[in-house]
mmCIF file of C-alpha atoms and ligand atoms in Angstrom:
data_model
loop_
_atom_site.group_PDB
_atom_site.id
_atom_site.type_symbol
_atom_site.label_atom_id
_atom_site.label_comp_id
_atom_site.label_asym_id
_atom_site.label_seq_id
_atom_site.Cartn_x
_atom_site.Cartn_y
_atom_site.Cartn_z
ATOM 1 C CA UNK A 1089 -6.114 -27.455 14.305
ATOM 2 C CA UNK A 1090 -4.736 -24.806 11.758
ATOM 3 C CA UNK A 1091 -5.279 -26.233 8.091
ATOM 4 C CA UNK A 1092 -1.762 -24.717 5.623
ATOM 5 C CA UNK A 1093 -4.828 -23.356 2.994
ATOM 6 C CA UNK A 1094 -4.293 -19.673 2.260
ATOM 7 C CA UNK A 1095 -6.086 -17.449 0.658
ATOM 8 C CA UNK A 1096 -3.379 -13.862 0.055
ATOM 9 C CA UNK A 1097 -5.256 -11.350 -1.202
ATOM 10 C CA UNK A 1098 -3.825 -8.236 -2.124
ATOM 11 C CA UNK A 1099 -4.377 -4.858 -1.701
ATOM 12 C CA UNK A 1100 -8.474 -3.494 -1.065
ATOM 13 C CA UNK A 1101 -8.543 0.416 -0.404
ATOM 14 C CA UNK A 1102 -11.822 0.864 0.518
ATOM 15 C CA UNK A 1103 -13.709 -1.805 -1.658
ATOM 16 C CA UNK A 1104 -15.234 -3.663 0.659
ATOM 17 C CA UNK A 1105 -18.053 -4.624 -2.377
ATOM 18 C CA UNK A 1106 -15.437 -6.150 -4.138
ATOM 19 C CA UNK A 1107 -14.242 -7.686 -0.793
ATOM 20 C CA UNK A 1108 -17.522 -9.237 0.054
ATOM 21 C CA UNK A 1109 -17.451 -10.743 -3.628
ATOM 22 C CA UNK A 1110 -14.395 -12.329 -2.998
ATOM 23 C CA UNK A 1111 -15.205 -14.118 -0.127
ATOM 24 C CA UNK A 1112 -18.589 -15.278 -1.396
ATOM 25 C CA UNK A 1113 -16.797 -16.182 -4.545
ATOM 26 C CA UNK A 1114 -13.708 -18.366 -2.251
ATOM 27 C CA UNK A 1115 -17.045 -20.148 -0.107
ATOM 28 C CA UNK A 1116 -16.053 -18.422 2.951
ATOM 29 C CA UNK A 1117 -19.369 -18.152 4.630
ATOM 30 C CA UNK A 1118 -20.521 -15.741 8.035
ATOM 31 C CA UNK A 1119 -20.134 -16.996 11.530
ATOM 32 C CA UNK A 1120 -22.882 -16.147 14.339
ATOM 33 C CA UNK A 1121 -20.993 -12.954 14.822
ATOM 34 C CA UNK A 1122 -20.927 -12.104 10.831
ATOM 35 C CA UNK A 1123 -17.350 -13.065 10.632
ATOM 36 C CA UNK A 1124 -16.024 -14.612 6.899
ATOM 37 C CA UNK A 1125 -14.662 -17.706 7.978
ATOM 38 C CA UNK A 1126 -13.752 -21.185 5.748
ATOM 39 C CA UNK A 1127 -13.990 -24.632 7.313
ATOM 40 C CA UNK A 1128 -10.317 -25.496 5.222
ATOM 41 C CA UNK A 1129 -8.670 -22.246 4.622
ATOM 42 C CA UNK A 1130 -6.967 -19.230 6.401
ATOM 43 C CA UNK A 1131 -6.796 -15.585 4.331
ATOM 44 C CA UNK A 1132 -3.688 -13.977 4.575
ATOM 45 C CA UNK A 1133 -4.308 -10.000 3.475
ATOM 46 C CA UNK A 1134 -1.164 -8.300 2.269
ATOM 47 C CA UNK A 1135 -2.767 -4.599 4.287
ATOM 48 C CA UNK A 1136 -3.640 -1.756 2.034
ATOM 49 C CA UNK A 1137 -7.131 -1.471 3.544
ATOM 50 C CA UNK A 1138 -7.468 1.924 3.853
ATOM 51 C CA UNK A 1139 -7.720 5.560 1.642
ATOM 52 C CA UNK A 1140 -8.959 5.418 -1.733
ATOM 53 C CA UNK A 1141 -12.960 3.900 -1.982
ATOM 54 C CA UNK A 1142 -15.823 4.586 0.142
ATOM 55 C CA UNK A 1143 -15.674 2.099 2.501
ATOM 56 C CA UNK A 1144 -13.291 2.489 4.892
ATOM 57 C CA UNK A 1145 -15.169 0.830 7.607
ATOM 58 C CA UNK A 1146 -16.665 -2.004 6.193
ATOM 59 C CA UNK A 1147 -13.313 -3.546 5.253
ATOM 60 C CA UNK A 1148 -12.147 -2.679 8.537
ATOM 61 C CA UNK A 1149 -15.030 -3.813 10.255
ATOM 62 C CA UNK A 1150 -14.612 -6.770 7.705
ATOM 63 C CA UNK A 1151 -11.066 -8.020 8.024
ATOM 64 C CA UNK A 1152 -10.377 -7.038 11.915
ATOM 65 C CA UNK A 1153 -12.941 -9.404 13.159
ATOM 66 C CA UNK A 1154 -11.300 -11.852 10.667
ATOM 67 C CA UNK A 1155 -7.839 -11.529 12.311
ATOM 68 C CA UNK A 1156 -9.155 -11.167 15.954
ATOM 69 C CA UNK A 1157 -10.990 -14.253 15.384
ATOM 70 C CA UNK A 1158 -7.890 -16.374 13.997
ATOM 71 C CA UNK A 1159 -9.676 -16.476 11.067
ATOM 72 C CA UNK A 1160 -7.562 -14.483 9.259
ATOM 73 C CA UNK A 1161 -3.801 -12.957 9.289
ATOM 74 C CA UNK A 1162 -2.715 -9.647 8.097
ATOM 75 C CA UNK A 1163 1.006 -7.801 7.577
ATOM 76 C CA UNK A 1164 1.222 -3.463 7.279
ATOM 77 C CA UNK A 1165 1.188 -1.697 4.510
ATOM 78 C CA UNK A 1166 2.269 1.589 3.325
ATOM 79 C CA UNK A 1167 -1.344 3.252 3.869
ATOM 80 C CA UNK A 1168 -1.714 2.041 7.369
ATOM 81 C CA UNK A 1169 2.051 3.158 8.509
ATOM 82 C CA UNK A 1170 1.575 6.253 7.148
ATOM 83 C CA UNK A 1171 -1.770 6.332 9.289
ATOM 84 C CA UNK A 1172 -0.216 5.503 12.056
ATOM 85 C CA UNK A 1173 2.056 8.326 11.715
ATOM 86 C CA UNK A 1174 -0.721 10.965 10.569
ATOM 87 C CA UNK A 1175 -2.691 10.196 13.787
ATOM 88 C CA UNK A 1176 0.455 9.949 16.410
ATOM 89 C CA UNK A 1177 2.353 12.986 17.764
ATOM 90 C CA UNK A 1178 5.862 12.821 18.963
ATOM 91 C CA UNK A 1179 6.901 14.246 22.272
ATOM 92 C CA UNK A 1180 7.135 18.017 21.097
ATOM 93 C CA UNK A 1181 3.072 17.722 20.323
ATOM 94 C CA UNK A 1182 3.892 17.505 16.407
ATOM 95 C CA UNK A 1183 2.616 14.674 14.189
ATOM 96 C CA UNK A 1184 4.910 12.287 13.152
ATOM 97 C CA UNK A 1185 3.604 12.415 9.280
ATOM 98 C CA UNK A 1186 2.617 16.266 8.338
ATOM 99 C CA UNK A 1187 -0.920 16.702 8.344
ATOM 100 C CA UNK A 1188 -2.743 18.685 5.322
ATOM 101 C CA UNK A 1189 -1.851 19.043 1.631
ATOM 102 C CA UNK A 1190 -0.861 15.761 -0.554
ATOM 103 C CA UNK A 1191 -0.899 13.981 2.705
ATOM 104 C CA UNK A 1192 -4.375 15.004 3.810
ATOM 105 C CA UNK A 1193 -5.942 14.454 0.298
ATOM 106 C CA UNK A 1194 -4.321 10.983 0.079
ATOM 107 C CA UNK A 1195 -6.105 10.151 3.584
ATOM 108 C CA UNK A 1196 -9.431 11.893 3.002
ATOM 109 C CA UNK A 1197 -11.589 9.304 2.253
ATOM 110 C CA UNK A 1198 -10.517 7.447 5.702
ATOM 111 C CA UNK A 1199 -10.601 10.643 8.132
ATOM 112 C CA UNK A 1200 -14.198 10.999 6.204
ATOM 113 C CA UNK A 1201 -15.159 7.884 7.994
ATOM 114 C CA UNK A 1202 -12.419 7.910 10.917
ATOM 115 C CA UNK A 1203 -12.015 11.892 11.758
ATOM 116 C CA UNK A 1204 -9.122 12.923 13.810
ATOM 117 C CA UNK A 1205 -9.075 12.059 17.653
ATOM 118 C CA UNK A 1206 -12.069 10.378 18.046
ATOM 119 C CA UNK A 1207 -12.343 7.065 20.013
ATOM 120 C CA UNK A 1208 -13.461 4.335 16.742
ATOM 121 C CA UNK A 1209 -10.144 6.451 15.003
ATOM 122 C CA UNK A 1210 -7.815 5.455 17.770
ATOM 123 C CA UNK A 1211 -9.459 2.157 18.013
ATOM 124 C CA UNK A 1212 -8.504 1.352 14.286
ATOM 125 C CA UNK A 1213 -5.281 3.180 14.385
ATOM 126 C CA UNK A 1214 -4.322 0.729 17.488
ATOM 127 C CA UNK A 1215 -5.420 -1.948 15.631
ATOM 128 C CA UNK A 1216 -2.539 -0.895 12.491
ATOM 129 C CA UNK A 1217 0.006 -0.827 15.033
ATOM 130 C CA UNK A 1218 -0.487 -4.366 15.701
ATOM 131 C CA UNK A 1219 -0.022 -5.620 12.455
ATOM 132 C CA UNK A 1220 3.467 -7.406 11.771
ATOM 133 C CA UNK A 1221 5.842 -6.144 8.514
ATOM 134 C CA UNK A 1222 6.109 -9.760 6.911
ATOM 135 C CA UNK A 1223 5.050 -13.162 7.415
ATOM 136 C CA UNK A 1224 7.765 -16.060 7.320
ATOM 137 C CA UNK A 1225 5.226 -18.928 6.721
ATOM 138 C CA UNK A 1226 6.903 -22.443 6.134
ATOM 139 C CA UNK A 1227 6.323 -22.626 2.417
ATOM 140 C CA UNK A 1228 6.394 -19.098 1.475
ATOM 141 C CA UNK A 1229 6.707 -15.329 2.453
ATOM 142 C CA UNK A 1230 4.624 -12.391 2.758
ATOM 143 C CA UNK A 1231 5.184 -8.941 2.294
ATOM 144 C CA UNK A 1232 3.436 -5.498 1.173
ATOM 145 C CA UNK A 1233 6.053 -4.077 -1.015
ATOM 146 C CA UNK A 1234 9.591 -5.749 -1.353
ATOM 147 C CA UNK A 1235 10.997 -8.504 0.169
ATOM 148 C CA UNK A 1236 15.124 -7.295 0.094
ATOM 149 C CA UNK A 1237 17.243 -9.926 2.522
ATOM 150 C CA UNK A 1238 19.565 -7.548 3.581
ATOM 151 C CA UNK A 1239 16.614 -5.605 4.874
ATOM 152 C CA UNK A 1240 14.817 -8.182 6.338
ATOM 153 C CA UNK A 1241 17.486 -9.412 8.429
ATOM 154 C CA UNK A 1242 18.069 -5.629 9.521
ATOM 155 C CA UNK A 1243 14.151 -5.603 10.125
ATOM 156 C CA UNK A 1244 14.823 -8.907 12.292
ATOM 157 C CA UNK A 1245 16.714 -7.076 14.812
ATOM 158 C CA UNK A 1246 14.832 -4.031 15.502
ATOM 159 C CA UNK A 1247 10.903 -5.419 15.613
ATOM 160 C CA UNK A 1248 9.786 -7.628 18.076
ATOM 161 C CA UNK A 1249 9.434 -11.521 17.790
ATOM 162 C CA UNK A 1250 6.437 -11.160 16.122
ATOM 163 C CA UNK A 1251 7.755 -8.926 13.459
ATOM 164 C CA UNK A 1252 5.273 -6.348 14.984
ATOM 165 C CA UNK A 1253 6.783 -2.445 15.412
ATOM 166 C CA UNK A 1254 7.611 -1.578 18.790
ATOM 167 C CA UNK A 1255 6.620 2.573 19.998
ATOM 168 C CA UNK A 1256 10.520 2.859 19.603
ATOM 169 C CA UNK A 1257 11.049 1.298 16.331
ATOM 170 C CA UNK A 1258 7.755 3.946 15.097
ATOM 171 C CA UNK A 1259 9.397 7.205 16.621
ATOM 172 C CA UNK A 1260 12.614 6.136 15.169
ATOM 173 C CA UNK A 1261 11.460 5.695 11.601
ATOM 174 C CA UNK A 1262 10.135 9.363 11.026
ATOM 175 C CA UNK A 1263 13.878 10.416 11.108
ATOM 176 C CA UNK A 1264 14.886 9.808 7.371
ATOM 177 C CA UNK A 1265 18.241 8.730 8.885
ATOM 178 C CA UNK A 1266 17.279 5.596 10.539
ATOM 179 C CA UNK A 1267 17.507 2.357 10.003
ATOM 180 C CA UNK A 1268 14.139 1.851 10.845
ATOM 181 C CA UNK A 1269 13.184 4.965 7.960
ATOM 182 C CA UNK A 1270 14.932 2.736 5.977
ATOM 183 C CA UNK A 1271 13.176 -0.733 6.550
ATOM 184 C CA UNK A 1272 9.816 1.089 6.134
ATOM 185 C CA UNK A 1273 11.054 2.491 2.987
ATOM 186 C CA UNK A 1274 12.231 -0.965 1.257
ATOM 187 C CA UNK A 1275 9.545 -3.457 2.935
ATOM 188 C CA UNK A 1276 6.481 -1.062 2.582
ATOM 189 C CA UNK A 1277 7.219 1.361 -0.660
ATOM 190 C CA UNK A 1278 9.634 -0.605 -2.404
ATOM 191 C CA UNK A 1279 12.905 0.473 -4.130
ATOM 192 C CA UNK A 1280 13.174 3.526 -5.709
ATOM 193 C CA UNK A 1281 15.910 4.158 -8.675
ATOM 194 C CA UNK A 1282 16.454 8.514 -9.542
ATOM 195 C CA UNK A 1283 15.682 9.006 -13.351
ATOM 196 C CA UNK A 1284 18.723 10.364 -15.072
ATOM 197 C CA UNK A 1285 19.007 14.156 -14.670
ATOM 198 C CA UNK A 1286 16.130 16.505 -16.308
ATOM 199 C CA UNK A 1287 14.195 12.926 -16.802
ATOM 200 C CA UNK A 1288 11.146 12.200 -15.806
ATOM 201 C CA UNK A 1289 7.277 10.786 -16.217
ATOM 202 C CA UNK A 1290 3.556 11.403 -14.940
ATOM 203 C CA UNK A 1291 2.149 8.896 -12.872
ATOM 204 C CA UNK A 1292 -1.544 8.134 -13.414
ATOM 205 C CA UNK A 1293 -3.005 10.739 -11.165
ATOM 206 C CA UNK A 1294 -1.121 13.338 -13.076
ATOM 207 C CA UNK A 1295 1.441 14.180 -10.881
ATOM 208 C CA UNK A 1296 5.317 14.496 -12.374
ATOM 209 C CA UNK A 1297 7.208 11.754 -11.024
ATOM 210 C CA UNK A 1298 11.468 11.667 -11.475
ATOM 211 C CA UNK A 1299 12.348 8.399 -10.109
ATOM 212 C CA UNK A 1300 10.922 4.780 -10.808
ATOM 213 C CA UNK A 1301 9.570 2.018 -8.605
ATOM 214 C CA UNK A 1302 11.500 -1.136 -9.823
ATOM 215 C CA UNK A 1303 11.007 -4.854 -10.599
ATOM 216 C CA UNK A 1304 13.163 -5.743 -8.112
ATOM 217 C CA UNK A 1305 12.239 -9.058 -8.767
ATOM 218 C CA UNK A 1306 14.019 -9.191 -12.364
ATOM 219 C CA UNK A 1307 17.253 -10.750 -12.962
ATOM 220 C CA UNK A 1308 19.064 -9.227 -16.046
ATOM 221 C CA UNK A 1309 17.571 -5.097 -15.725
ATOM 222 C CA UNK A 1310 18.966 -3.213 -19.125
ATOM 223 C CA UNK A 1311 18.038 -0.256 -19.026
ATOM 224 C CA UNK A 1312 15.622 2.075 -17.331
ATOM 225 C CA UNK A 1313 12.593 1.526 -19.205
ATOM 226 C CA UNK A 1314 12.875 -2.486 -18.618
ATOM 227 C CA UNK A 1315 13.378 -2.083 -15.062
ATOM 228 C CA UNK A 1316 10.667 0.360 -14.089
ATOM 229 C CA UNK A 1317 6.828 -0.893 -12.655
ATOM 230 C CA UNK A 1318 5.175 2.057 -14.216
ATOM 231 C CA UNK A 1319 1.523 2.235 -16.183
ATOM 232 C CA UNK A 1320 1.753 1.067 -19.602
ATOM 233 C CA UNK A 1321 0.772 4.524 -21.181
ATOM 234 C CA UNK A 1322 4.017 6.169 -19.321
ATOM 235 C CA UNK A 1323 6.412 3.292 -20.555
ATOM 236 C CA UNK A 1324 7.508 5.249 -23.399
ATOM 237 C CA UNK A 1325 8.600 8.318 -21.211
ATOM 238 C CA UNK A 1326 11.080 5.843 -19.397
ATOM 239 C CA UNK A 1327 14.309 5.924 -20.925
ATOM 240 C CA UNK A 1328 15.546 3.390 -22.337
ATOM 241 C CA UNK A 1329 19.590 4.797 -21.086
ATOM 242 C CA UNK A 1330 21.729 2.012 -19.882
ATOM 243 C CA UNK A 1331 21.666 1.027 -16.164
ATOM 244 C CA UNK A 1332 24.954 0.925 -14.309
ATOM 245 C CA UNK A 1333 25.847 -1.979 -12.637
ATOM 246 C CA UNK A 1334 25.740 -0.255 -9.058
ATOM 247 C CA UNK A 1335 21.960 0.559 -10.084
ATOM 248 C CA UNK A 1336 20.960 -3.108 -10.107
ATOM 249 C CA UNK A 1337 19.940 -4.427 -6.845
ATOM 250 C CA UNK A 1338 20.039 -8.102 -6.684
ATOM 251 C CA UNK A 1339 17.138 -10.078 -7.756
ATOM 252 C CA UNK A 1340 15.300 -12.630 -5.574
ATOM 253 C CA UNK A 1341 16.703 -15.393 -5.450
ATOM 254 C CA UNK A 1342 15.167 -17.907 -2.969
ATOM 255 C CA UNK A 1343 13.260 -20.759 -3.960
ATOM 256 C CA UNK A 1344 10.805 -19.905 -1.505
ATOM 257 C CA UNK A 1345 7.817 -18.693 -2.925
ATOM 258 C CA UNK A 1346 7.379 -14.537 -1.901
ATOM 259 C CA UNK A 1347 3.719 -12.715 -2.229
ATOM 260 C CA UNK A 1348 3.477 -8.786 -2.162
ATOM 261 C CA UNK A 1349 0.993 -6.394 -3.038
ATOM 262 C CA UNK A 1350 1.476 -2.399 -3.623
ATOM 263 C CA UNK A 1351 2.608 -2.102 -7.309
ATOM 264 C CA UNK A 1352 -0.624 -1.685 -9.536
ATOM 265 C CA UNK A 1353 -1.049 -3.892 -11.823
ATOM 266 C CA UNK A 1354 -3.042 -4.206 -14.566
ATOM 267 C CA UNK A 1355 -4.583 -7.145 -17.112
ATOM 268 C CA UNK A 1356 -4.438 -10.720 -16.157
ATOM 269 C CA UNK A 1357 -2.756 -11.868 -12.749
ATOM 270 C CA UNK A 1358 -0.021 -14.481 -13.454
ATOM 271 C CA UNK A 1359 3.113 -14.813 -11.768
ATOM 272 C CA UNK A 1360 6.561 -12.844 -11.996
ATOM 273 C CA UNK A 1361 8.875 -14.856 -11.979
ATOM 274 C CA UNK A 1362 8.545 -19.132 -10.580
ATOM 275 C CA UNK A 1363 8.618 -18.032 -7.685
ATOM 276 C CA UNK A 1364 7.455 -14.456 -6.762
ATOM 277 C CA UNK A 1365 3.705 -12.791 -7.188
ATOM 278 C CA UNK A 1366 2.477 -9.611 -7.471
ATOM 279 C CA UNK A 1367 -1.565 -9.609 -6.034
ATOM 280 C CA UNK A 1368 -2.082 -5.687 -6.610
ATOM 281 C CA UNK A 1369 -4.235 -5.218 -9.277
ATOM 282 C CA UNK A 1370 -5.782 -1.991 -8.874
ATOM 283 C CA UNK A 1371 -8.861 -2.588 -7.746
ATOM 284 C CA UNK A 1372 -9.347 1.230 -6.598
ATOM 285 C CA UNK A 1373 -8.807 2.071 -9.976
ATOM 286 C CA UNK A 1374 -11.350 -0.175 -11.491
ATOM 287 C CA UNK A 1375 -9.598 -3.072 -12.274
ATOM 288 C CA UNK A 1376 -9.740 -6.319 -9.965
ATOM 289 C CA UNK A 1377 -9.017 -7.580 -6.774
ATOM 290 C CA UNK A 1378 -6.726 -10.405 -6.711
ATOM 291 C CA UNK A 1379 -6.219 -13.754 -3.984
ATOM 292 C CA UNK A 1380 -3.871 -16.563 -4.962
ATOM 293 C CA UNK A 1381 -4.767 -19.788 -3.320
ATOM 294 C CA UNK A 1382 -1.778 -21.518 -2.052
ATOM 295 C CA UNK A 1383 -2.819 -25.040 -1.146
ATOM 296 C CA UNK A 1384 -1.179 -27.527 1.603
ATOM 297 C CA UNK A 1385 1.803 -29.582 0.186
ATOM 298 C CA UNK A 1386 2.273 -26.577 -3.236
ATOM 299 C CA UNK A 1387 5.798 -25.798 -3.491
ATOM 300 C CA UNK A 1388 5.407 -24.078 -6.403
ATOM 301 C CA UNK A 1389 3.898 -20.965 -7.978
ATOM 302 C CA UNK A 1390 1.297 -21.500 -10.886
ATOM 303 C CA UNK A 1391 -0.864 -18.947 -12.917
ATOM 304 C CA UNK A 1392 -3.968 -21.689 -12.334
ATOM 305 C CA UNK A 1393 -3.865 -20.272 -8.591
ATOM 306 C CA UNK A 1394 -5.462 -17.059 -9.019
ATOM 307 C CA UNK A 1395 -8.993 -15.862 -8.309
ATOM 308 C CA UNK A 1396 -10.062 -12.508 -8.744
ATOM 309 C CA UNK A 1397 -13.329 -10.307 -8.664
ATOM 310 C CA UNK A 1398 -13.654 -7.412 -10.925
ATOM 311 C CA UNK A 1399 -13.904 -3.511 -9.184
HETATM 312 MN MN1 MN B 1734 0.940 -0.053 -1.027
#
């Protein structure tokens, strides 16, 4: 019987060092088959898995068998959607994400280990597909990137049961006009809010950014600078202008614990708000990798829960 122990762990890039150290560090031990598996607990990984460190196989060949096996669940990220896309062609023979520049260099290190059209690539890239958008457990939620009602229940109606993508919902989402563009947009990337004109920041790789990713779990946004998840060094190029009401998207409300990855973070994990959690914390740019341990009968979120493993 399934035990209600999860392990969420949040996003991995290519670590699978840090990975391993996790699961040695949570007790989950190898199978006959090498498979990380726990006697009392299930992992829930919020996806990510791919581009960024070294080894993009090993946390493939890591987590897949983990799923496969039941030992494990997993929801899509951004990375693997826009994989998906990278590596599928729509019917006039043209990929459905453009191939080369920013997009090629953000993918390198996984077509160094997964090069285009080969078998193990489509393999893997099948795999993504099967991966659902969010988990509805019954004592909390998962998601990669932003868990926005409205968008859920429009994500409801277009996935299948499972919350899986269909091949129509994927074709339809690489036209920025859809509905299903949208959903991809808000559950895997997150909202985005347009800096005031002639505004704008760098993000940590350098490159000149104009509109913030924002806390879209905070009730009470001011102004710009309050509301935007950027790196602390960049905080002081948000600014801090006055946000108009119709800027403010609604906070979170539900008492129903939601966990998400995607946004970066940095110092010690601890919770967002009482009931929302951010497990990103940049372990692809040397900081840690994060799992909060929800435990059968919790109904509550608590910064006690938290394990991590440094990069
Ligand atoms: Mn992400």
């Amino acid at each position: 019987m399934k035990n209600n122990n999860f392990d969420i762990i949040g996003d991995i890039h290519g670590y699978a060092d840090a990975l391993i150290r996790l699961l040695d560090k949570l007790d989950y031990k190898q199978d006959n088959h090498g498979i990380y598996h726990h006697p009392e607990r299930q992992v829930i990984f919020l996806g990510d898995f791919i581009d960024g460190g070294s080894e993009q196989a090993k946390v493939i060949n890591t987590v897949k068998p983990m799923v496969e096996s039941g030992y494990a669940e997993a929801i899509m990220a951004n990375h693997e959607y826009n994989a998906i896309c990278y590596h599928t062609f729509d019917k006039q023979g043209k990929p459905l994400r453009e191939r080369g520049g920013n997009n090629e260099e953000q993918h390198e290190a996984f077509l160094k280990e997964f090069p285009l059209g080969e078998n193990k690539t489509k393999e893997v890239i099948d795999w993504f597909k099967t991966l659902p958008l969010f988990l509805e457990k019954k004592d909390f939620r998962v998601i990669h990137a932003c868990w926005d009602t409205k968008m859920i229940d429009e994500a409801r109606k277009l996935l299948d049961s499972n919350h899986k993508i269909t091949d129509e919902f994927l074709f339809n989402s690489a036209n920025s006009g859809s509905t299903e563009y949208k959903i991809i947009e808000t559950l895997l990337k997150g909202i985005e809010l347009e800096l005031p004109k002639g505004e704008s920041f760098k993000d940590k790789k350098g490159h000149k950014r104009t509109a913030i990713r924002i806390k879209w779990w905070q009730e009470h946004a001011k102004t710009y600078r309050d509301y935007a998840v950027v790196h602390e060094d960049a905080r002081v190029n948000i600014p801090e202008t006055k946000l108009s009401l119709n800027q403010i998207v609604p906070a979170y409300k539900s008492e129903k614990p939601v966990f998400f990855g995607h946004y970066w973070m940095s110092r010690k994990p601890e919770i967002l708000t009482d009931y929302v959690a951010c497990l990103d914390y940049s372990v692809a740019k040397g900081d840690k990798l994060v799992c909060y341990q929800w435990n059968d009968g919790d109904s509550k979120l608590s910064n006690d829960n938290f394990e991590s493993v440094e990069a």
